[in-house]
């Protein structure tokens, strides 16, 4: 029985994910995916208008997995503790999924920002909201608009620091988890100064 278009699409997403996890972003080409999946290059492009479109779907899965991973952080009544636990989970996720995260990280440097679909951006907003919920509890005196900007800057900072986590050769001697934690807590200290000012 022939597979439906949706079944083929799912097969390709699964096979592309296996390539990304095992070999990394540089190995995900239409030709290599064709060889690995058994589908022709034409079939791949019938399912995805470009390899960037396929990578966006892969990144959606990565963001969904990150969101689920963050939900596993043990939350307490202390927002400061919660934020640190969320960052620890974020760091653990990136370290456990280096190839997937490297793919997501590098995707954001491509000149296709206008092509990001709403369904992709919503996943990013979900993660930002997890941070924002705890920042609201921690920094009640910071005006809502400043707190929202602070949350977005925090996410961008964590995103930028994630490149340190996925780098193997440089920064070998650094305890990367510790560096991220220090930078994160330095940022929280800066926000607390806003709250006092």
Short mmCIF file of N, CA and C in Angstrom, two decimals:
data_model
loop_
_atom_site.label_atom_id
_atom_site.label_comp_id
_atom_site.label_asym_id
_atom_site.label_seq_id
_atom_site.Cartn_x
_atom_site.Cartn_y
_atom_site.Cartn_z
N UNK A 1 0.84 -1.18 0.00
CA UNK A 1 0.00 0.00 0.00
C UNK A 1 0.89 1.25 0.00
N UNK A 2 0.59 2.16 -0.87
CA UNK A 2 1.39 3.38 -1.00
C UNK A 2 1.18 4.28 0.21
N UNK A 3 2.25 4.96 0.58
CA UNK A 3 2.17 5.88 1.72
C UNK A 3 1.51 7.18 1.31
N UNK A 4 0.82 7.78 2.26
CA UNK A 4 0.20 9.08 2.00
C UNK A 4 1.28 10.16 2.03
N UNK A 5 0.91 11.32 1.51
CA UNK A 5 1.84 12.45 1.50
C UNK A 5 2.28 12.80 2.92
N UNK A 6 1.34 12.75 3.85
CA UNK A 6 1.66 13.06 5.25
C UNK A 6 2.61 12.02 5.85
N UNK A 7 2.40 10.75 5.54
CA UNK A 7 3.28 9.69 6.04
C UNK A 7 4.70 9.85 5.50
N UNK A 8 4.81 10.23 4.23
CA UNK A 8 6.13 10.46 3.63
C UNK A 8 6.80 11.64 4.31
N UNK A 9 6.04 12.69 4.55
CA UNK A 9 6.57 13.89 5.22
C UNK A 9 7.11 13.54 6.60
N UNK A 10 6.34 12.78 7.36
CA UNK A 10 6.76 12.36 8.70
C UNK A 10 8.01 11.49 8.61
N UNK A 11 8.04 10.56 7.67
CA UNK A 11 9.23 9.72 7.47
C UNK A 11 10.46 10.57 7.24
N UNK A 12 10.33 11.57 6.37
CA UNK A 12 11.48 12.43 6.05
C UNK A 12 11.93 13.24 7.26
N UNK A 13 10.97 13.74 8.03
CA UNK A 13 11.32 14.50 9.24
C UNK A 13 12.06 13.60 10.23
N UNK A 14 11.58 12.38 10.40
CA UNK A 14 12.22 11.43 11.33
C UNK A 14 13.62 11.08 10.85
N UNK A 15 13.77 10.78 9.57
CA UNK A 15 15.09 10.41 9.02
C UNK A 15 16.05 11.59 9.08
N UNK A 16 15.57 12.79 8.78
CA UNK A 16 16.42 13.99 8.85
C UNK A 16 16.88 14.21 10.28
N UNK A 17 16.00 13.95 11.22
CA UNK A 17 16.35 14.12 12.64
C UNK A 17 17.44 13.13 13.05
N UNK A 18 17.34 11.92 12.57
CA UNK A 18 18.37 10.92 12.86
C UNK A 18 19.72 11.36 12.32
N UNK A 19 19.73 11.92 11.11
CA UNK A 19 20.97 12.42 10.53
C UNK A 19 21.53 13.56 11.38
N UNK A 20 20.66 14.49 11.76
CA UNK A 20 21.10 15.64 12.57
C UNK A 20 21.68 15.19 13.90
N UNK A 21 20.98 14.29 14.57
CA UNK A 21 21.45 13.82 15.88
C UNK A 21 22.79 13.10 15.77
N UNK A 22 22.89 12.25 14.76
CA UNK A 22 24.07 11.40 14.63
C UNK A 22 25.26 12.10 13.99
N UNK A 23 25.02 12.83 12.92
CA UNK A 23 26.12 13.40 12.14
C UNK A 23 26.23 14.92 12.23
N UNK A 24 25.12 15.60 12.45
CA UNK A 24 25.15 17.05 12.53
C UNK A 24 24.63 17.73 11.28
N UNK A 25 24.50 19.02 11.38
CA UNK A 25 23.87 19.86 10.35
C UNK A 25 24.55 19.76 8.99
N UNK A 26 25.86 19.71 8.97
CA UNK A 26 26.59 19.69 7.69
C UNK A 26 26.28 18.46 6.85
N UNK A 27 25.78 17.41 7.47
CA UNK A 27 25.48 16.18 6.75
C UNK A 27 24.05 16.11 6.25
N UNK A 28 23.23 17.12 6.57
CA UNK A 28 21.84 17.09 6.13
C UNK A 28 21.72 17.83 4.80
N UNK A 29 21.82 17.05 3.74
CA UNK A 29 21.60 17.58 2.40
C UNK A 29 20.48 16.75 1.77
N UNK A 30 19.89 17.27 0.71
CA UNK A 30 18.82 16.53 0.04
C UNK A 30 19.34 15.19 -0.47
N UNK A 31 20.55 15.18 -1.02
CA UNK A 31 21.12 13.95 -1.56
C UNK A 31 21.33 12.91 -0.45
N UNK A 32 21.91 13.36 0.67
CA UNK A 32 22.18 12.42 1.76
C UNK A 32 20.89 11.93 2.42
N UNK A 33 19.91 12.83 2.54
CA UNK A 33 18.62 12.43 3.08
C UNK A 33 17.95 11.43 2.15
N UNK A 34 18.09 11.63 0.85
CA UNK A 34 17.54 10.71 -0.13
C UNK A 34 18.16 9.32 0.03
N UNK A 35 19.49 9.29 0.13
CA UNK A 35 20.18 8.00 0.31
C UNK A 35 19.76 7.32 1.60
N UNK A 36 19.63 8.09 2.66
CA UNK A 36 19.33 7.54 3.98
C UNK A 36 17.88 7.08 4.11
N UNK A 37 16.97 7.84 3.48
CA UNK A 37 15.54 7.56 3.64
C UNK A 37 14.96 6.64 2.58
N UNK A 38 15.64 6.60 1.41
CA UNK A 38 15.10 5.80 0.31
C UNK A 38 14.14 6.58 -0.58
N UNK A 39 13.86 7.81 -0.23
CA UNK A 39 13.00 8.66 -1.06
C UNK A 39 13.87 9.45 -2.03
N UNK A 40 13.33 9.76 -3.19
CA UNK A 40 14.09 10.53 -4.18
C UNK A 40 14.23 11.99 -3.74
N UNK A 41 15.22 12.67 -4.32
CA UNK A 41 15.40 14.10 -4.05
C UNK A 41 14.15 14.86 -4.46
N UNK A 42 13.54 14.45 -5.56
CA UNK A 42 12.30 15.09 -6.03
C UNK A 42 11.19 14.97 -5.00
N UNK A 43 11.07 13.80 -4.38
CA UNK A 43 10.05 13.60 -3.34
C UNK A 43 10.31 14.51 -2.15
N UNK A 44 11.58 14.66 -1.79
CA UNK A 44 11.92 15.54 -0.66
C UNK A 44 11.47 16.97 -0.96
N UNK A 45 11.74 17.44 -2.18
CA UNK A 45 11.36 18.81 -2.53
C UNK A 45 9.86 18.96 -2.81
N UNK A 46 9.17 17.85 -3.05
CA UNK A 46 7.71 17.91 -3.12
C UNK A 46 7.10 18.09 -1.73
N UNK A 47 7.81 17.59 -0.73
CA UNK A 47 7.33 17.69 0.65
C UNK A 47 7.73 19.01 1.31
N UNK A 48 8.93 19.49 0.98
CA UNK A 48 9.47 20.71 1.60
C UNK A 48 9.97 21.61 0.47
N UNK A 49 9.56 22.86 0.49
CA UNK A 49 9.94 23.73 -0.62
C UNK A 49 11.44 23.98 -0.68
N UNK A 50 12.13 23.74 0.44
CA UNK A 50 13.58 23.89 0.47
C UNK A 50 14.10 23.09 1.67
N UNK A 51 15.40 22.91 1.72
CA UNK A 51 16.00 22.25 2.88
C UNK A 51 15.85 23.15 4.11
N UNK A 52 15.87 24.47 3.91
CA UNK A 52 15.64 25.38 5.04
C UNK A 52 14.27 25.15 5.65
N UNK A 53 13.27 24.86 4.81
CA UNK A 53 11.93 24.58 5.31
C UNK A 53 11.93 23.31 6.15
N UNK A 54 12.65 22.29 5.70
CA UNK A 54 12.77 21.05 6.48
C UNK A 54 13.48 21.32 7.81
N UNK A 55 14.54 22.11 7.76
CA UNK A 55 15.28 22.44 8.99
C UNK A 55 14.38 23.20 9.96
N UNK A 56 13.52 24.08 9.44
CA UNK A 56 12.60 24.80 10.33
C UNK A 56 11.69 23.82 11.07
N UNK A 57 11.23 22.78 10.37
CA UNK A 57 10.40 21.75 11.02
C UNK A 57 11.20 20.99 12.07
N UNK A 58 12.45 20.70 11.75
CA UNK A 58 13.32 20.04 12.74
C UNK A 58 13.50 20.92 13.97
N UNK A 59 13.69 22.21 13.73
CA UNK A 59 13.87 23.14 14.85
C UNK A 59 12.60 23.29 15.68
N UNK A 60 11.45 23.17 15.03
CA UNK A 60 10.19 23.18 15.79
C UNK A 60 10.17 22.02 16.77
N UNK A 61 10.59 20.86 16.31
CA UNK A 61 10.65 19.69 17.20
C UNK A 61 11.63 19.93 18.35
N UNK A 62 12.77 20.53 18.03
CA UNK A 62 13.77 20.82 19.07
C UNK A 62 13.20 21.78 20.10
N UNK A 63 12.51 22.81 19.65
CA UNK A 63 11.90 23.77 20.59
C UNK A 63 10.81 23.10 21.43
N UNK A 64 10.03 22.22 20.81
CA UNK A 64 9.01 21.48 21.56
C UNK A 64 9.66 20.60 22.64
N UNK A 65 10.75 19.93 22.26
CA UNK A 65 11.46 19.08 23.21
C UNK A 65 12.07 19.92 24.34
N UNK A 66 12.61 21.08 24.00
CA UNK A 66 13.15 21.97 25.03
C UNK A 66 12.04 22.41 25.98
N UNK A 67 10.91 22.78 25.44
CA UNK A 67 9.79 23.22 26.28
C UNK A 67 9.37 22.11 27.24
N UNK A 68 9.28 20.89 26.75
CA UNK A 68 8.93 19.75 27.62
C UNK A 68 10.02 19.51 28.67
N UNK A 69 11.25 19.67 28.27
CA UNK A 69 12.38 19.48 29.18
C UNK A 69 12.34 20.52 30.30
N UNK A 70 12.03 21.77 29.94
CA UNK A 70 11.95 22.83 30.95
C UNK A 70 10.82 22.57 31.95
N UNK A 71 9.75 21.95 31.48
CA UNK A 71 8.63 21.63 32.37
C UNK A 71 9.04 20.63 33.45
N UNK A 72 10.11 19.90 33.23
CA UNK A 72 10.58 18.93 34.21
C UNK A 72 11.38 19.56 35.34
N UNK A 73 11.68 20.86 35.20
CA UNK A 73 12.41 21.55 36.26
C UNK A 73 11.53 21.59 37.50
N UNK A 74 12.10 21.23 38.63
CA UNK A 74 11.35 21.23 39.88
C UNK A 74 11.14 22.67 40.34
N UNK A 75 9.90 23.10 40.35
CA UNK A 75 9.57 24.48 40.71
C UNK A 75 9.26 24.59 42.20
N UNK A 76 9.64 25.72 42.75
CA UNK A 76 9.37 25.99 44.16
C UNK A 76 8.60 27.31 44.25
N UNK A 77 8.43 27.83 45.45
CA UNK A 77 7.76 29.11 45.61
C UNK A 77 8.74 30.27 45.42
N UNK A 78 10.02 29.97 45.28
CA UNK A 78 11.06 30.99 45.12
C UNK A 78 11.38 31.17 43.63
N UNK A 79 11.00 32.31 43.07
CA UNK A 79 11.19 32.57 41.64
C UNK A 79 12.67 32.59 41.25
N UNK A 80 13.53 33.07 42.16
CA UNK A 80 14.98 33.09 41.88
C UNK A 80 15.51 31.67 41.70
N UNK A 81 15.11 30.80 42.60
CA UNK A 81 15.50 29.38 42.51
C UNK A 81 14.94 28.77 41.23
N UNK A 82 13.70 29.09 40.92
CA UNK A 82 13.07 28.56 39.72
C UNK A 82 13.82 28.97 38.46
N UNK A 83 14.18 30.24 38.38
CA UNK A 83 14.91 30.73 37.20
C UNK A 83 16.25 30.00 37.06
N UNK A 84 16.94 29.79 38.16
CA UNK A 84 18.21 29.06 38.10
C UNK A 84 18.01 27.61 37.69
N UNK A 85 16.94 27.01 38.17
CA UNK A 85 16.66 25.63 37.77
C UNK A 85 16.30 25.55 36.29
N UNK A 86 15.57 26.52 35.79
CA UNK A 86 15.23 26.56 34.38
C UNK A 86 16.48 26.71 33.51
N UNK A 87 17.40 27.56 33.96
CA UNK A 87 18.64 27.73 33.21
C UNK A 87 19.47 26.45 33.24
N UNK A 88 19.50 25.79 34.39
CA UNK A 88 20.21 24.51 34.47
C UNK A 88 19.62 23.49 33.49
N UNK A 89 18.30 23.46 33.42
CA UNK A 89 17.63 22.54 32.48
C UNK A 89 17.97 22.92 31.04
N UNK A 90 17.95 24.22 30.76
CA UNK A 90 18.28 24.70 29.42
C UNK A 90 19.70 24.23 29.03
N UNK A 91 20.64 24.46 29.94
CA UNK A 91 22.04 24.07 29.69
C UNK A 91 22.13 22.56 29.49
N UNK A 92 21.48 21.79 30.34
CA UNK A 92 21.51 20.32 30.20
C UNK A 92 20.94 19.89 28.84
N UNK A 93 19.84 20.51 28.45
CA UNK A 93 19.21 20.17 27.17
C UNK A 93 20.17 20.43 26.01
N UNK A 94 20.79 21.61 26.02
CA UNK A 94 21.71 21.96 24.94
C UNK A 94 22.89 20.98 24.90
N UNK A 95 23.44 20.69 26.07
CA UNK A 95 24.59 19.77 26.13
C UNK A 95 24.22 18.35 25.69
N UNK A 96 23.00 17.92 25.99
CA UNK A 96 22.56 16.58 25.61
C UNK A 96 22.14 16.49 24.13
N UNK A 97 21.90 17.64 23.52
CA UNK A 97 21.41 17.68 22.14
C UNK A 97 22.22 18.65 21.30
N UNK A 98 23.53 18.54 21.39
CA UNK A 98 24.41 19.52 20.75
C UNK A 98 24.16 19.67 19.26
N UNK A 99 24.04 18.59 18.54
CA UNK A 99 23.84 18.69 17.09
C UNK A 99 22.51 19.33 16.74
N UNK A 100 21.46 18.96 17.48
CA UNK A 100 20.15 19.57 17.22
C UNK A 100 20.17 21.06 17.56
N UNK A 101 20.81 21.38 18.68
CA UNK A 101 20.84 22.79 19.08
C UNK A 101 21.71 23.61 18.14
N UNK A 102 22.81 23.05 17.70
CA UNK A 102 23.69 23.73 16.74
C UNK A 102 22.91 24.04 15.46
N UNK A 103 22.07 23.11 15.04
CA UNK A 103 21.23 23.31 13.86
C UNK A 103 20.27 24.47 14.09
N UNK A 104 19.62 24.48 15.23
CA UNK A 104 18.69 25.56 15.56
C UNK A 104 19.41 26.89 15.66
N UNK A 105 20.53 26.90 16.35
CA UNK A 105 21.29 28.13 16.56
C UNK A 105 21.72 28.74 15.22
N UNK A 106 22.27 27.93 14.36
CA UNK A 106 22.77 28.43 13.08
C UNK A 106 21.65 28.83 12.13
N UNK A 107 20.49 28.24 12.27
CA UNK A 107 19.34 28.57 11.44
C UNK A 107 18.98 30.05 11.57
N UNK A 108 19.20 30.59 12.75
CA UNK A 108 18.81 31.97 13.01
C UNK A 108 19.76 32.98 12.38
N UNK A 109 20.86 32.53 11.82
CA UNK A 109 21.79 33.43 11.15
C UNK A 109 21.59 33.45 9.64
N UNK A 110 20.68 32.64 9.16
CA UNK A 110 20.39 32.64 7.73
C UNK A 110 19.54 33.85 7.40
N UNK A 111 19.60 34.26 6.17
CA UNK A 111 18.87 35.45 5.73
C UNK A 111 17.45 35.08 5.30
N UNK A 112 16.73 34.43 6.21
CA UNK A 112 15.35 34.01 5.90
C UNK A 112 14.40 34.41 7.01
N UNK A 113 14.76 35.44 7.75
CA UNK A 113 13.95 35.84 8.91
C UNK A 113 12.50 36.09 8.54
N UNK A 114 12.23 36.65 7.36
CA UNK A 114 10.86 36.93 6.97
C UNK A 114 10.06 35.65 6.71
N UNK A 115 10.78 34.55 6.51
CA UNK A 115 10.11 33.29 6.20
C UNK A 115 9.72 32.49 7.43
N UNK A 116 10.10 32.95 8.63
CA UNK A 116 9.73 32.19 9.82
C UNK A 116 8.22 32.16 9.94
N UNK A 117 7.71 30.98 10.02
CA UNK A 117 6.26 30.82 10.12
C UNK A 117 5.80 31.12 11.55
N UNK A 118 4.56 31.52 11.65
CA UNK A 118 3.97 31.84 12.95
C UNK A 118 4.08 30.64 13.89
N UNK A 119 3.86 29.44 13.38
CA UNK A 119 3.93 28.25 14.23
C UNK A 119 5.33 28.06 14.82
N UNK A 120 6.35 28.52 14.14
CA UNK A 120 7.72 28.44 14.65
C UNK A 120 7.94 29.49 15.74
N UNK A 121 7.53 30.70 15.45
CA UNK A 121 7.73 31.79 16.40
C UNK A 121 6.94 31.56 17.70
N UNK A 122 5.78 30.95 17.59
CA UNK A 122 4.98 30.65 18.79
C UNK A 122 5.73 29.74 19.76
N UNK A 123 6.52 28.86 19.23
CA UNK A 123 7.29 27.95 20.09
C UNK A 123 8.35 28.73 20.88
N UNK A 124 8.95 29.70 20.24
CA UNK A 124 9.93 30.54 20.93
C UNK A 124 9.25 31.36 22.01
N UNK A 125 8.09 31.91 21.69
CA UNK A 125 7.34 32.72 22.66
C UNK A 125 6.96 31.89 23.87
N UNK A 126 6.59 30.63 23.68
CA UNK A 126 6.25 29.74 24.81
C UNK A 126 7.40 29.63 25.80
N UNK A 127 8.60 29.50 25.27
CA UNK A 127 9.78 29.37 26.13
C UNK A 127 10.07 30.69 26.84
N UNK A 128 9.94 31.78 26.12
CA UNK A 128 10.15 33.10 26.73
C UNK A 128 9.15 33.33 27.86
N UNK A 129 7.91 32.87 27.68
CA UNK A 129 6.88 33.06 28.70
C UNK A 129 7.20 32.31 30.00
N UNK A 130 7.85 31.16 29.88
CA UNK A 130 8.25 30.42 31.09
C UNK A 130 9.20 31.28 31.92
N UNK A 131 10.15 31.91 31.24
CA UNK A 131 11.08 32.81 31.94
C UNK A 131 10.35 34.03 32.48
N UNK A 132 9.50 34.61 31.67
CA UNK A 132 8.79 35.83 32.06
C UNK A 132 7.90 35.61 33.28
N UNK A 133 7.24 34.47 33.35
CA UNK A 133 6.38 34.18 34.50
C UNK A 133 7.16 34.26 35.81
N UNK A 134 8.37 33.75 35.79
CA UNK A 134 9.19 33.78 37.01
C UNK A 134 9.82 35.14 37.24
N UNK A 135 10.19 35.84 36.18
CA UNK A 135 10.72 37.19 36.35
C UNK A 135 9.65 38.12 36.93
N UNK A 136 8.40 37.92 36.55
CA UNK A 136 7.31 38.73 37.10
C UNK A 136 7.21 38.57 38.62
N UNK A 137 7.38 37.34 39.07
CA UNK A 137 7.31 37.07 40.51
C UNK A 137 8.53 37.62 41.25
N UNK A 138 9.67 37.59 40.59
CA UNK A 138 10.91 38.01 41.23
C UNK A 138 11.05 39.53 41.25
N UNK A 139 10.64 40.18 40.20
CA UNK A 139 10.83 41.63 40.06
C UNK A 139 9.50 42.35 39.92
N UNK A 140 8.74 42.31 40.97
CA UNK A 140 7.41 42.92 40.99
C UNK A 140 7.48 44.42 40.77
N UNK A 141 8.54 45.08 41.27
CA UNK A 141 8.64 46.54 41.18
C UNK A 141 9.11 47.04 39.82
N UNK A 142 9.63 46.15 38.99
CA UNK A 142 10.05 46.56 37.65
C UNK A 142 8.80 46.68 36.79
N UNK A 143 8.61 47.84 36.13
CA UNK A 143 7.42 48.03 35.29
C UNK A 143 7.29 46.93 34.24
N UNK A 144 6.05 46.59 33.91
CA UNK A 144 5.76 45.48 32.99
C UNK A 144 6.51 45.56 31.68
N UNK A 145 6.58 46.72 31.06
CA UNK A 145 7.27 46.87 29.79
C UNK A 145 8.75 46.58 29.91
N UNK A 146 9.37 47.10 30.97
CA UNK A 146 10.80 46.85 31.19
C UNK A 146 11.05 45.38 31.50
N UNK A 147 10.13 44.78 32.24
CA UNK A 147 10.27 43.37 32.59
C UNK A 147 10.18 42.50 31.32
N UNK A 148 9.26 42.87 30.43
CA UNK A 148 9.11 42.12 29.17
C UNK A 148 10.39 42.22 28.34
N UNK A 149 10.92 43.42 28.22
CA UNK A 149 12.18 43.61 27.48
C UNK A 149 13.30 42.84 28.16
N UNK A 150 13.34 42.88 29.49
CA UNK A 150 14.37 42.15 30.24
C UNK A 150 14.30 40.65 29.97
N UNK A 151 13.07 40.13 29.87
CA UNK A 151 12.88 38.71 29.58
C UNK A 151 13.40 38.37 28.19
N UNK A 152 13.07 39.22 27.22
CA UNK A 152 13.52 38.97 25.85
C UNK A 152 15.05 39.04 25.75
N UNK A 153 15.64 40.02 26.45
CA UNK A 153 17.10 40.13 26.46
C UNK A 153 17.71 38.90 27.13
N UNK A 154 17.07 38.42 28.18
CA UNK A 154 17.54 37.23 28.88
C UNK A 154 17.54 36.03 27.93
N UNK A 155 16.46 35.86 27.19
CA UNK A 155 16.39 34.74 26.25
C UNK A 155 17.46 34.86 25.17
N UNK A 156 17.63 36.06 24.63
CA UNK A 156 18.65 36.28 23.60
C UNK A 156 20.03 35.99 24.16
N UNK A 157 20.26 36.39 25.41
CA UNK A 157 21.55 36.14 26.05
C UNK A 157 21.79 34.64 26.22
N UNK A 158 20.79 33.92 26.70
CA UNK A 158 20.92 32.47 26.84
C UNK A 158 21.15 31.82 25.48
N UNK A 159 20.43 32.31 24.49
CA UNK A 159 20.59 31.78 23.14
C UNK A 159 22.03 31.99 22.66
N UNK A 160 22.56 33.19 22.89
CA UNK A 160 23.94 33.48 22.49
C UNK A 160 24.93 32.62 23.27
N UNK A 161 24.71 32.47 24.57
CA UNK A 161 25.60 31.65 25.38
C UNK A 161 25.56 30.17 24.97
N UNK A 162 24.46 29.76 24.36
CA UNK A 162 24.36 28.36 23.96
C UNK A 162 25.42 28.00 22.92
N UNK A 163 25.91 28.98 22.19
CA UNK A 163 26.97 28.67 21.22
C UNK A 163 28.24 28.23 21.96
N UNK A 164 28.47 28.79 23.13
CA UNK A 164 29.59 28.36 23.97
C UNK A 164 29.42 26.89 24.36
N UNK A 165 28.19 26.51 24.66
CA UNK A 165 27.92 25.14 25.10
C UNK A 165 28.13 24.11 23.99
N UNK A 166 27.88 24.51 22.75
CA UNK A 166 28.00 23.56 21.65
C UNK A 166 29.39 23.56 21.01
N UNK A 167 30.27 24.44 21.48
CA UNK A 167 31.62 24.52 20.93
C UNK A 167 32.51 23.49 21.61
N UNK A 168 33.13 22.66 20.81
CA UNK A 168 33.97 21.59 21.36
C UNK A 168 35.43 22.02 21.52
N UNK A 169 35.98 22.68 20.52
CA UNK A 169 37.42 22.94 20.51
C UNK A 169 37.81 24.13 21.37
N UNK A 170 37.15 25.25 21.16
CA UNK A 170 37.47 26.43 21.94
C UNK A 170 36.86 26.29 23.35
N UNK A 171 37.42 26.98 24.27
CA UNK A 171 36.89 27.02 25.65
C UNK A 171 36.86 25.64 26.32
N UNK A 172 37.77 24.77 25.95
CA UNK A 172 37.78 23.40 26.47
C UNK A 172 37.97 23.39 27.99
N UNK A 173 38.78 24.31 28.48
CA UNK A 173 39.09 24.30 29.91
C UNK A 173 38.01 24.96 30.77
N UNK A 174 37.08 25.64 30.13
CA UNK A 174 36.03 26.31 30.90
C UNK A 174 34.98 25.32 31.37
N UNK A 175 34.49 25.54 32.58
CA UNK A 175 33.31 24.82 33.02
C UNK A 175 32.12 25.61 32.45
N UNK A 176 31.63 25.16 31.31
CA UNK A 176 30.62 25.91 30.56
C UNK A 176 29.34 26.13 31.36
N UNK A 177 28.93 25.12 32.10
CA UNK A 177 27.73 25.26 32.92
C UNK A 177 27.91 26.39 33.94
N UNK A 178 29.08 26.43 34.53
CA UNK A 178 29.36 27.45 35.54
C UNK A 178 29.37 28.84 34.91
N UNK A 179 29.98 28.97 33.75
CA UNK A 179 30.04 30.28 33.06
C UNK A 179 28.63 30.78 32.77
N UNK A 180 27.78 29.91 32.26
CA UNK A 180 26.40 30.31 31.95
C UNK A 180 25.67 30.73 33.22
N UNK A 181 25.87 29.98 34.29
CA UNK A 181 25.20 30.29 35.56
C UNK A 181 25.67 31.64 36.11
N UNK A 182 26.97 31.91 36.05
CA UNK A 182 27.50 33.19 36.53
C UNK A 182 26.94 34.34 35.70
N UNK A 183 26.94 34.19 34.39
CA UNK A 183 26.44 35.26 33.52
C UNK A 183 24.94 35.48 33.74
N UNK A 184 24.21 34.40 33.91
CA UNK A 184 22.78 34.50 34.15
C UNK A 184 22.50 35.24 35.46
N UNK A 185 23.19 34.86 36.51
CA UNK A 185 22.95 35.50 37.81
C UNK A 185 23.46 36.94 37.84
N UNK A 186 24.48 37.24 37.07
CA UNK A 186 24.92 38.63 36.92
C UNK A 186 23.81 39.45 36.26
N UNK A 187 23.17 38.86 35.28
CA UNK A 187 22.06 39.53 34.61
C UNK A 187 20.90 39.78 35.58
N UNK A 188 20.57 38.76 36.38
CA UNK A 188 19.49 38.93 37.37
C UNK A 188 19.84 40.04 38.37
N UNK A 189 21.11 40.11 38.75
CA UNK A 189 21.55 41.18 39.66
C UNK A 189 21.34 42.54 39.01
N UNK A 190 21.61 42.63 37.74
CA UNK A 190 21.40 43.89 37.01
C UNK A 190 19.92 44.28 36.98
N UNK A 191 19.05 43.32 36.78
CA UNK A 191 17.61 43.61 36.79
C UNK A 191 17.18 44.07 38.18
N UNK A 192 17.75 43.46 39.21
CA UNK A 192 17.37 43.86 40.58
C UNK A 192 17.78 45.31 40.83
N UNK A 193 18.84 45.78 40.19
CA UNK A 193 19.23 47.20 40.31
C UNK A 193 18.19 48.09 39.63
N UNK A 194 17.61 47.62 38.54
CA UNK A 194 16.52 48.36 37.89
C UNK A 194 15.34 48.49 38.85
N UNK A 195 15.07 47.40 39.57
CA UNK A 195 13.95 47.41 40.49
C UNK A 195 14.15 48.40 41.62
N UNK A 196 15.39 48.60 42.04
CA UNK A 196 15.68 49.55 43.13
C UNK A 196 15.71 51.00 42.65
N UNK A 197 16.11 51.16 41.36
CA UNK A 197 16.27 52.51 40.81
C UNK A 197 14.98 53.11 40.44
#
